[in-house]
């Protein structure tokens, strides 16, 4: 499981918990999950410290969290040595770097046919600015868009960002006439 914008490691912790549940009583699998199957990158040193601490408090055997820029070639090369098969990220919003670039860079590190799940602002998908258009084009030229989920408007309440979740299959160009799933999940049944 690879998160190239891991922050405090929330997605890695949730992923670790789920993977351990799926491993049943196999202690060898549990050890391997904790030691080798969770990879994160964080650029901010304060968040990196929180991420490492959070992973250690939850029994992570050998934290594979890197302090650095996930867009750099050196970090991408290091991540690729782990051969991740699942990407999961919530990139930083409203920076000079497109959220879609973080999605693309996550996919670059994944093994062929792996899945990448990212929660991004809806604007990245529907707005027609040149920067995001170029990333959308590049993503579809190299990867398959399997699904888009429109999330509840107040998912990040009180922050006013309307988000969507996108799912890509790595290293398989988006085929013509492919039936991408579009889910309108505005009312998830939960209340603030």
mmCIF file of C-alpha atoms in Angstrom:
data_model
loop_
_atom_site.group_PDB
_atom_site.id
_atom_site.type_symbol
_atom_site.label_atom_id
_atom_site.label_comp_id
_atom_site.label_asym_id
_atom_site.label_seq_id
_atom_site.Cartn_x
_atom_site.Cartn_y
_atom_site.Cartn_z
ATOM 1 C CA UNK A 1 0.000 0.000 0.000
ATOM 2 C CA UNK A 2 1.561 3.273 -1.120
ATOM 3 C CA UNK A 3 0.551 6.778 -0.048
ATOM 4 C CA UNK A 4 2.743 9.461 -1.595
ATOM 5 C CA UNK A 5 1.089 12.244 0.454
ATOM 6 C CA UNK A 6 0.834 10.365 3.726
ATOM 7 C CA UNK A 7 0.510 13.262 6.184
ATOM 8 C CA UNK A 8 -0.011 11.687 9.609
ATOM 9 C CA UNK A 9 -0.342 8.191 8.024
ATOM 10 C CA UNK A 10 -4.107 7.847 8.447
ATOM 11 C CA UNK A 11 -4.569 5.895 5.210
ATOM 12 C CA UNK A 12 -1.585 3.652 5.963
ATOM 13 C CA UNK A 13 -2.907 2.909 9.444
ATOM 14 C CA UNK A 14 -6.367 2.087 8.097
ATOM 15 C CA UNK A 15 -4.812 -0.034 5.350
ATOM 16 C CA UNK A 16 -2.583 -1.872 7.827
ATOM 17 C CA UNK A 17 -5.573 -2.630 10.038
ATOM 18 C CA UNK A 18 -7.589 -4.014 7.115
ATOM 19 C CA UNK A 19 -4.704 -6.072 5.740
ATOM 20 C CA UNK A 20 -4.092 -7.595 9.172
ATOM 21 C CA UNK A 21 -7.802 -8.452 9.472
ATOM 22 C CA UNK A 22 -7.625 -10.207 6.090
ATOM 23 C CA UNK A 23 -4.510 -12.150 7.094
ATOM 24 C CA UNK A 24 -6.487 -14.109 9.697
ATOM 25 C CA UNK A 25 -4.285 -15.952 12.167
ATOM 26 C CA UNK A 26 -1.218 -16.016 9.912
ATOM 27 C CA UNK A 27 1.499 -14.379 12.032
ATOM 28 C CA UNK A 28 4.014 -14.526 9.163
ATOM 29 C CA UNK A 29 1.683 -12.489 6.942
ATOM 30 C CA UNK A 30 1.030 -10.012 9.732
ATOM 31 C CA UNK A 31 4.745 -9.507 10.243
ATOM 32 C CA UNK A 32 5.323 -9.042 6.493
ATOM 33 C CA UNK A 33 2.484 -6.494 6.312
ATOM 34 C CA UNK A 34 4.002 -4.451 9.120
ATOM 35 C CA UNK A 35 7.583 -4.691 7.878
ATOM 36 C CA UNK A 36 7.338 -4.400 4.113
ATOM 37 C CA UNK A 37 3.864 -3.706 2.757
ATOM 38 C CA UNK A 38 3.189 -0.128 3.896
ATOM 39 C CA UNK A 39 5.012 2.694 2.111
ATOM 40 C CA UNK A 40 4.516 6.391 2.682
ATOM 41 C CA UNK A 41 6.145 9.653 1.671
ATOM 42 C CA UNK A 42 5.761 12.969 3.440
ATOM 43 C CA UNK A 43 7.478 16.242 2.560
ATOM 44 C CA UNK A 44 6.792 18.161 5.778
ATOM 45 C CA UNK A 45 9.106 17.138 8.625
ATOM 46 C CA UNK A 46 6.462 17.765 11.316
ATOM 47 C CA UNK A 47 3.920 15.538 9.539
ATOM 48 C CA UNK A 48 6.628 12.937 8.885
ATOM 49 C CA UNK A 49 7.300 12.793 12.645
ATOM 50 C CA UNK A 50 3.586 12.339 13.359
ATOM 51 C CA UNK A 51 3.313 9.649 10.678
ATOM 52 C CA UNK A 52 6.215 7.628 12.090
ATOM 53 C CA UNK A 53 4.905 8.007 15.642
ATOM 54 C CA UNK A 54 1.386 6.997 14.642
ATOM 55 C CA UNK A 55 2.647 3.919 12.829
ATOM 56 C CA UNK A 56 4.871 2.884 15.763
ATOM 57 C CA UNK A 57 2.022 3.325 18.260
ATOM 58 C CA UNK A 58 -0.057 0.937 16.173
ATOM 59 C CA UNK A 59 2.568 -1.775 16.072
ATOM 60 C CA UNK A 60 4.199 -1.073 12.704
ATOM 61 C CA UNK A 61 7.244 -3.333 12.643
ATOM 62 C CA UNK A 62 9.467 -1.308 10.306
ATOM 63 C CA UNK A 63 8.131 1.975 9.099
ATOM 64 C CA UNK A 64 8.736 2.527 5.387
ATOM 65 C CA UNK A 65 7.840 6.187 5.559
ATOM 66 C CA UNK A 66 10.221 8.458 3.707
ATOM 67 C CA UNK A 67 10.830 12.124 4.412
ATOM 68 C CA UNK A 68 11.052 13.788 1.037
ATOM 69 C CA UNK A 69 9.366 14.999 -2.107
ATOM 70 C CA UNK A 70 7.242 12.229 -3.643
ATOM 71 C CA UNK A 71 7.598 13.925 -7.035
ATOM 72 C CA UNK A 72 11.398 13.527 -7.042
ATOM 73 C CA UNK A 73 13.028 10.772 -9.073
ATOM 74 C CA UNK A 74 15.111 9.610 -6.089
ATOM 75 C CA UNK A 75 12.032 9.037 -3.914
ATOM 76 C CA UNK A 76 10.107 7.377 -6.748
ATOM 77 C CA UNK A 77 13.054 5.012 -7.358
ATOM 78 C CA UNK A 78 13.139 4.067 -3.665
ATOM 79 C CA UNK A 79 9.375 3.454 -3.578
ATOM 80 C CA UNK A 80 9.501 1.271 -6.703
ATOM 81 C CA UNK A 81 11.892 -1.133 -4.951
ATOM 82 C CA UNK A 82 8.956 -2.090 -2.687
ATOM 83 C CA UNK A 83 6.775 -2.980 -5.720
ATOM 84 C CA UNK A 84 3.520 -1.502 -4.369
ATOM 85 C CA UNK A 85 0.274 -2.949 -5.715
ATOM 86 C CA UNK A 86 -2.165 -0.418 -4.240
ATOM 87 C CA UNK A 87 -2.056 3.361 -4.143
ATOM 88 C CA UNK A 88 -4.192 5.342 -1.745
ATOM 89 C CA UNK A 89 -3.872 9.111 -1.383
ATOM 90 C CA UNK A 90 -5.419 12.404 -0.447
ATOM 91 C CA UNK A 91 -3.073 14.928 -2.101
ATOM 92 C CA UNK A 92 -2.644 18.466 -0.810
ATOM 93 C CA UNK A 93 -5.339 20.760 -2.182
ATOM 94 C CA UNK A 94 -4.958 24.191 -3.743
ATOM 95 C CA UNK A 95 -1.198 24.270 -4.144
ATOM 96 C CA UNK A 96 0.881 25.233 -7.160
ATOM 97 C CA UNK A 97 1.014 21.519 -8.035
ATOM 98 C CA UNK A 98 -2.087 19.886 -9.489
ATOM 99 C CA UNK A 99 -3.674 17.204 -7.324
ATOM 100 C CA UNK A 100 -3.764 15.120 -10.495
ATOM 101 C CA UNK A 101 0.035 15.205 -10.704
ATOM 102 C CA UNK A 102 0.206 13.495 -7.307
ATOM 103 C CA UNK A 103 -2.211 10.840 -8.619
ATOM 104 C CA UNK A 104 -0.087 10.375 -11.735
ATOM 105 C CA UNK A 105 3.136 10.082 -9.690
ATOM 106 C CA UNK A 106 1.506 7.529 -7.388
ATOM 107 C CA UNK A 107 0.520 5.446 -10.408
ATOM 108 C CA UNK A 108 4.077 5.646 -11.782
ATOM 109 C CA UNK A 109 5.307 3.737 -8.720
ATOM 110 C CA UNK A 110 2.697 0.981 -8.815
ATOM 111 C CA UNK A 111 3.050 -2.410 -10.445
ATOM 112 C CA UNK A 112 1.091 -3.002 -13.669
ATOM 113 C CA UNK A 113 -2.663 -3.572 -13.142
ATOM 114 C CA UNK A 114 -2.509 -2.232 -9.583
ATOM 115 C CA UNK A 115 -5.218 0.098 -8.347
ATOM 116 C CA UNK A 116 -4.821 3.688 -7.233
ATOM 117 C CA UNK A 117 -7.589 5.344 -5.197
ATOM 118 C CA UNK A 118 -7.431 9.100 -4.640
ATOM 119 C CA UNK A 119 -9.743 11.621 -3.064
ATOM 120 C CA UNK A 120 -9.430 14.929 -4.896
ATOM 121 C CA UNK A 121 -11.402 18.166 -5.287
ATOM 122 C CA UNK A 122 -14.248 17.852 -7.776
ATOM 123 C CA UNK A 123 -12.841 20.893 -9.583
ATOM 124 C CA UNK A 124 -9.877 18.837 -10.817
ATOM 125 C CA UNK A 125 -12.307 16.681 -12.725
ATOM 126 C CA UNK A 126 -14.837 19.173 -14.059
ATOM 127 C CA UNK A 127 -12.889 22.405 -14.515
ATOM 128 C CA UNK A 128 -11.299 22.986 -17.870
ATOM 129 C CA UNK A 129 -8.053 24.766 -16.996
ATOM 130 C CA UNK A 130 -5.018 23.871 -19.076
ATOM 131 C CA UNK A 131 -2.933 22.451 -16.214
ATOM 132 C CA UNK A 132 -5.519 19.904 -15.061
ATOM 133 C CA UNK A 133 -6.529 19.122 -18.662
ATOM 134 C CA UNK A 134 -2.947 18.104 -19.482
ATOM 135 C CA UNK A 135 -2.777 15.820 -16.429
ATOM 136 C CA UNK A 136 -6.171 14.255 -17.242
ATOM 137 C CA UNK A 137 -4.993 13.589 -20.787
ATOM 138 C CA UNK A 138 -1.719 12.059 -19.594
ATOM 139 C CA UNK A 139 -3.490 9.911 -16.985
ATOM 140 C CA UNK A 140 -5.888 8.452 -19.572
ATOM 141 C CA UNK A 141 -3.115 7.857 -22.113
ATOM 142 C CA UNK A 142 -1.281 5.649 -19.620
ATOM 143 C CA UNK A 143 -3.867 4.353 -17.131
ATOM 144 C CA UNK A 144 -7.503 3.189 -17.065
ATOM 145 C CA UNK A 145 -10.068 5.271 -15.186
ATOM 146 C CA UNK A 146 -12.192 2.595 -13.536
ATOM 147 C CA UNK A 147 -14.483 4.737 -11.368
ATOM 148 C CA UNK A 148 -15.413 8.227 -10.183
ATOM 149 C CA UNK A 149 -17.480 8.763 -7.028
ATOM 150 C CA UNK A 150 -19.048 12.152 -6.232
ATOM 151 C CA UNK A 151 -18.830 12.475 -2.472
ATOM 152 C CA UNK A 152 -21.122 14.401 -0.078
ATOM 153 C CA UNK A 153 -20.561 18.163 -0.299
ATOM 154 C CA UNK A 154 -19.764 18.439 3.396
ATOM 155 C CA UNK A 155 -17.396 15.476 3.619
ATOM 156 C CA UNK A 156 -14.599 17.755 4.855
ATOM 157 C CA UNK A 157 -16.864 20.014 6.937
ATOM 158 C CA UNK A 158 -16.235 22.833 7.877
ATOM 159 C CA UNK A 159 -13.791 23.122 4.950
ATOM 160 C CA UNK A 160 -15.814 23.916 1.832
ATOM 161 C CA UNK A 161 -14.089 21.524 -0.579
ATOM 162 C CA UNK A 162 -16.404 19.328 -2.648
ATOM 163 C CA UNK A 163 -14.539 16.098 -3.343
ATOM 164 C CA UNK A 164 -14.607 13.035 -5.538
ATOM 165 C CA UNK A 165 -12.870 9.709 -5.347
ATOM 166 C CA UNK A 166 -11.187 8.413 -8.482
ATOM 167 C CA UNK A 167 -9.939 4.889 -9.120
ATOM 168 C CA UNK A 168 -7.316 4.078 -11.758
ATOM 169 C CA UNK A 169 -5.798 0.815 -12.973
ATOM 170 C CA UNK A 170 -2.054 1.342 -13.419
ATOM 171 C CA UNK A 171 -0.123 1.095 -16.673
ATOM 172 C CA UNK A 172 -3.013 0.081 -18.917
ATOM 173 C CA UNK A 173 -4.089 2.910 -21.258
ATOM 174 C CA UNK A 174 -7.753 3.849 -21.022
ATOM 175 C CA UNK A 175 -9.519 1.838 -23.779
ATOM 176 C CA UNK A 176 -11.974 3.396 -26.206
ATOM 177 C CA UNK A 177 -15.608 2.818 -25.221
ATOM 178 C CA UNK A 178 -14.608 1.698 -21.714
ATOM 179 C CA UNK A 179 -17.517 1.739 -19.235
ATOM 180 C CA UNK A 180 -16.130 3.803 -16.365
ATOM 181 C CA UNK A 181 -18.351 3.623 -13.291
ATOM 182 C CA UNK A 182 -19.714 6.995 -12.170
ATOM 183 C CA UNK A 183 -21.298 6.987 -8.721
ATOM 184 C CA UNK A 184 -23.309 9.851 -7.292
ATOM 185 C CA UNK A 185 -22.769 9.335 -3.572
ATOM 186 C CA UNK A 186 -23.971 12.701 -2.301
ATOM 187 C CA UNK A 187 -26.282 11.252 0.345
ATOM 188 C CA UNK A 188 -24.302 8.603 2.213
ATOM 189 C CA UNK A 189 -26.800 8.384 5.064
ATOM 190 C CA UNK A 190 -24.464 9.881 7.651
ATOM 191 C CA UNK A 191 -25.181 13.088 9.602
ATOM 192 C CA UNK A 192 -22.709 15.546 11.084
#
